[in-house]
PDB file of C-alpha atoms in Angstrom:
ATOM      1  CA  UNK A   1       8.383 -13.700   6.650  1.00 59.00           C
ATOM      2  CA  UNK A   2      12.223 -13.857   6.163  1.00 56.00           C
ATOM      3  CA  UNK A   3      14.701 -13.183   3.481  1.00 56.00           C
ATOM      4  CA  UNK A   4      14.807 -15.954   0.741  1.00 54.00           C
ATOM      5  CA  UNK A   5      17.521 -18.095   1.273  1.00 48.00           C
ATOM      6  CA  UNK A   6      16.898 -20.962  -1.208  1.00 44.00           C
ATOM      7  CA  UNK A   7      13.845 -21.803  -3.084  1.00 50.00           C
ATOM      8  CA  UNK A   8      11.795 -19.306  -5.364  1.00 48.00           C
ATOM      9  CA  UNK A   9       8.470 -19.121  -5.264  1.00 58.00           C
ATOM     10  CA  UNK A  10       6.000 -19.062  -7.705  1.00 74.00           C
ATOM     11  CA  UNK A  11       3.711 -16.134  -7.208  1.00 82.00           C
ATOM     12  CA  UNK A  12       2.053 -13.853 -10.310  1.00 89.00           C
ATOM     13  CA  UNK A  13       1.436 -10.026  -9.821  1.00 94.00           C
ATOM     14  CA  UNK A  14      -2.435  -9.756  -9.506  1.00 95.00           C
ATOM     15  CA  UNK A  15      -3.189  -8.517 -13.091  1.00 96.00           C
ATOM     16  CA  UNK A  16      -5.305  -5.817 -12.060  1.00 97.00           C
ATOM     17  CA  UNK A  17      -1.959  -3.800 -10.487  1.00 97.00           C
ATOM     18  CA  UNK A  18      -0.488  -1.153 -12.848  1.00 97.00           C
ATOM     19  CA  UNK A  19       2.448  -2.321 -14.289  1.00 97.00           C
ATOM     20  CA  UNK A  20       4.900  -0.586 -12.572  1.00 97.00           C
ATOM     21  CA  UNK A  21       3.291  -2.059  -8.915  1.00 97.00           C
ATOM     22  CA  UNK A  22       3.575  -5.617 -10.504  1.00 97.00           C
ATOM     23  CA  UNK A  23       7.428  -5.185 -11.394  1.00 96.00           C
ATOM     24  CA  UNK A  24       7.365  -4.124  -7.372  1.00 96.00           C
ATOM     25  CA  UNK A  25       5.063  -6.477  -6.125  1.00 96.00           C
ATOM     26  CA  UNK A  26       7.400  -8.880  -8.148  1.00 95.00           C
ATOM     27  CA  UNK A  27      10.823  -7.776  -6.515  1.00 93.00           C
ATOM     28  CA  UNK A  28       8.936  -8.242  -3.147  1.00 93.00           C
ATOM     29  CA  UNK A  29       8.117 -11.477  -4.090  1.00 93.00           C
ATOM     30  CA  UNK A  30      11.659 -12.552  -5.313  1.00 92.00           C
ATOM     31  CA  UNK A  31      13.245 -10.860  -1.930  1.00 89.00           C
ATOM     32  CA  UNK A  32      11.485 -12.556   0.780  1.00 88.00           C
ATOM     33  CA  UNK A  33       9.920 -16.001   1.576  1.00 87.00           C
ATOM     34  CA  UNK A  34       6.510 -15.318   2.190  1.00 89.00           C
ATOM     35  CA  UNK A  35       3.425 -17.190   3.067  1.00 90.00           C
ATOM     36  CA  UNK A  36       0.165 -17.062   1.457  1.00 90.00           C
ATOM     37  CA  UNK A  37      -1.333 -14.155   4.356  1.00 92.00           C
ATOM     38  CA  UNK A  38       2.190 -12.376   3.302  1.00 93.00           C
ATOM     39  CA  UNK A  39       0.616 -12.104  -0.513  1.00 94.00           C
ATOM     40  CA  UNK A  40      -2.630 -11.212   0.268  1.00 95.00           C
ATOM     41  CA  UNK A  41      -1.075  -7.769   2.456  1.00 96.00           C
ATOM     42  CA  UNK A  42       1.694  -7.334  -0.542  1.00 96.00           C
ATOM     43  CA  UNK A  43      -1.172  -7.441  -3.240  1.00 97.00           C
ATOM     44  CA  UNK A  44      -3.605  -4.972  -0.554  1.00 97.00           C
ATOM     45  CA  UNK A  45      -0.323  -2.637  -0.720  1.00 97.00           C
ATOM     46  CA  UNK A  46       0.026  -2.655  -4.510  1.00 98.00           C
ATOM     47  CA  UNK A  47      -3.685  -1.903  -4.763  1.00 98.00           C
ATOM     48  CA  UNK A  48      -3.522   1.587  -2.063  1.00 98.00           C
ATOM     49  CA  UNK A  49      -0.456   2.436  -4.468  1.00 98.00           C
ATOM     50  CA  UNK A  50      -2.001   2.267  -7.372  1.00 98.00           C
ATOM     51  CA  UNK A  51      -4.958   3.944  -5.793  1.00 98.00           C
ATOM     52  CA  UNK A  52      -3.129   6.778  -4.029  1.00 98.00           C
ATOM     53  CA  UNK A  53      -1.221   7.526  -7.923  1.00 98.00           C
ATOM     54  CA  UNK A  54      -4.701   7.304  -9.316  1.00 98.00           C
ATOM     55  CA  UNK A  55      -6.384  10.115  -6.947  1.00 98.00           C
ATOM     56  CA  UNK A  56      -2.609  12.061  -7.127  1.00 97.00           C
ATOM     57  CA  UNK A  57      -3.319  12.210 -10.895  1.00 97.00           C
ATOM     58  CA  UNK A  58      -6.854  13.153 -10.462  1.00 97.00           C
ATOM     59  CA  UNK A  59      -5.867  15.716  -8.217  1.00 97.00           C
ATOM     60  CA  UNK A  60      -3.109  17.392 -10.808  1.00 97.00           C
ATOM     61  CA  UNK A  61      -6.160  17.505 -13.151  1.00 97.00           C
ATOM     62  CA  UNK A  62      -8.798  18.501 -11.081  1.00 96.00           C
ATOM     63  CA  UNK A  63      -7.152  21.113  -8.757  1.00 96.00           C
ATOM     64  CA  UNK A  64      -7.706  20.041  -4.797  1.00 96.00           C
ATOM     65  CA  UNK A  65     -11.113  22.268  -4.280  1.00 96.00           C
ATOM     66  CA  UNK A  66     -14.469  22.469  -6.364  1.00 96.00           C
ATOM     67  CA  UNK A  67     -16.997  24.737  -5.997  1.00 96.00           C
ATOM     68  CA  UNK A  68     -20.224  23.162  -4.300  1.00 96.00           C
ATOM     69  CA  UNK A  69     -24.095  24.293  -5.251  1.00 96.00           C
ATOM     70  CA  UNK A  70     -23.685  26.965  -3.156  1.00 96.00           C
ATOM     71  CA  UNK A  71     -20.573  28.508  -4.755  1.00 96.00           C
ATOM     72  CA  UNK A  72     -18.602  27.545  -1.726  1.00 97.00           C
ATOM     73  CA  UNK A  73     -15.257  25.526  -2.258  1.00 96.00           C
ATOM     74  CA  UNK A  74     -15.284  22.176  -0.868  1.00 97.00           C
ATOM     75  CA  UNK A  75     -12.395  19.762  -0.844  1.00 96.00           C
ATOM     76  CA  UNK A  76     -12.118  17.320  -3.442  1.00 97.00           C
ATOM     77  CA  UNK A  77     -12.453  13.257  -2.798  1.00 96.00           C
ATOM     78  CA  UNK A  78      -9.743  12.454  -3.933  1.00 97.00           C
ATOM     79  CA  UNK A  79      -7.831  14.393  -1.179  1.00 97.00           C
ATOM     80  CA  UNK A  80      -9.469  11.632   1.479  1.00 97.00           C
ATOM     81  CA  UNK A  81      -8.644   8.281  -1.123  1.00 97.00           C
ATOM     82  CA  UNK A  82      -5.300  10.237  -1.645  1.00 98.00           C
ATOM     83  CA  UNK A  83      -4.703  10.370   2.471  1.00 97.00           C
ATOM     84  CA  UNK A  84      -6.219   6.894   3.036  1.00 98.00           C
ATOM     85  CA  UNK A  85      -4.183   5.231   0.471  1.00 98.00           C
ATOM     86  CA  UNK A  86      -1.122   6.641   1.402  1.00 97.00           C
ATOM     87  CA  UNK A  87      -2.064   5.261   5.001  1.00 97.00           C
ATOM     88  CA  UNK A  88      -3.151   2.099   4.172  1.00 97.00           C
ATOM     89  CA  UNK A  89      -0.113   1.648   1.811  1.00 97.00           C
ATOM     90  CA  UNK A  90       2.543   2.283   4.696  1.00 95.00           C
ATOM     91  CA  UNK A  91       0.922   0.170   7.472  1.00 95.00           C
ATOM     92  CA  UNK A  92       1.189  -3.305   4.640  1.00 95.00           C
ATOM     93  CA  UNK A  93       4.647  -2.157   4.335  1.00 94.00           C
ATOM     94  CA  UNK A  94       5.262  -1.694   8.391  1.00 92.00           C
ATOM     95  CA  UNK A  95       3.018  -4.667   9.120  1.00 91.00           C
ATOM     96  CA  UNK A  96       4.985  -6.970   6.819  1.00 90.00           C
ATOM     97  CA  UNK A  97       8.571  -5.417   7.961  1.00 87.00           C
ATOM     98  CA  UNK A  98       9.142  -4.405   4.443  1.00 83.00           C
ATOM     99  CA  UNK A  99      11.208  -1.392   5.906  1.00 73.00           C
ATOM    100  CA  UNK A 100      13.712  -3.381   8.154  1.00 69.00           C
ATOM    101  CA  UNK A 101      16.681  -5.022   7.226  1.00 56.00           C
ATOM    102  CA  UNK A 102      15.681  -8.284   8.869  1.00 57.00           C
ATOM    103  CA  UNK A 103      11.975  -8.467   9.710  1.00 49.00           C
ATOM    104  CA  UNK A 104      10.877  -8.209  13.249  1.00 57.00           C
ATOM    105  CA  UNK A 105       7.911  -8.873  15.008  1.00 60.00           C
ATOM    106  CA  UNK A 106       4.905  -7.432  13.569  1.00 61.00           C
ATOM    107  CA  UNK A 107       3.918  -4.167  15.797  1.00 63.00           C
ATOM    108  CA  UNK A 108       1.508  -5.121  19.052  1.00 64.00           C
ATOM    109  CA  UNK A 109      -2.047  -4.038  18.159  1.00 62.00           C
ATOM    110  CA  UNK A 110      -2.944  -0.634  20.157  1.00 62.00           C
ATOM    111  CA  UNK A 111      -5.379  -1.256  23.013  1.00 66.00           C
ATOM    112  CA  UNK A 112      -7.949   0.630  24.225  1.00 66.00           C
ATOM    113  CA  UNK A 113      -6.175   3.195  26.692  1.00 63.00           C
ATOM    114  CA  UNK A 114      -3.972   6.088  25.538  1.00 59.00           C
ATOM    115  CA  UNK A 115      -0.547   6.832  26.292  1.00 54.00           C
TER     116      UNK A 115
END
């Protein structure tokens, strides 16, 4: 993926992406020359966004603990979507270099040992 230097391309914001996400998705898309895989990460990013604002707002609603059967609280799931999201959202950023000035190498997967 590198910075668009000519051509534009003619990708759509999946319609199923709130509409600020599409504007993003959309600048994204406008910025950089990307190839079909690049699309398919950008529109999995848009979709954790939208997902991580959807359990933020459930979470300003809802509170972050309920009260199980027993009376005892219990965190709500929306904290985990909230967490994953957020995770899942950063690492399509990172993985497509959406961070750096001029896109490096993706980051090596991690194998098996620990260091």
């Amino acid at each position: 993926m590198t910075r668009k230097r000519q051509q534009r391309q003619e990708f759509s914001a999946p319609a199923h992406l709130k509409p600020a996400t599409q504007c993003w998705f959309l600048s994204v898309v406008d910025e950089f020359q990307l190839e079909e895989h690049h699309v398919r990460i950008l529109t999995l990013a848009g979709e954790a966004w939208d997902r991580w604002t959807a359990a933020r707002e459930a979470i300003e609603t809802n509170g972050l603990t309920f009260d199980d059967r027993f009376g005892m609280p219990r965190a709500r799931p929306e904290i985990a979507i909230e967490r994953d999201s957020r995770i899942a959202f950063a690492r399509c950023v990172r993985e497509m270099g959406l961070d750096l000035l001029e896109p490096e190498s993706p980051r090596p997967p991690r194998t098996g040992g620990r260091s």
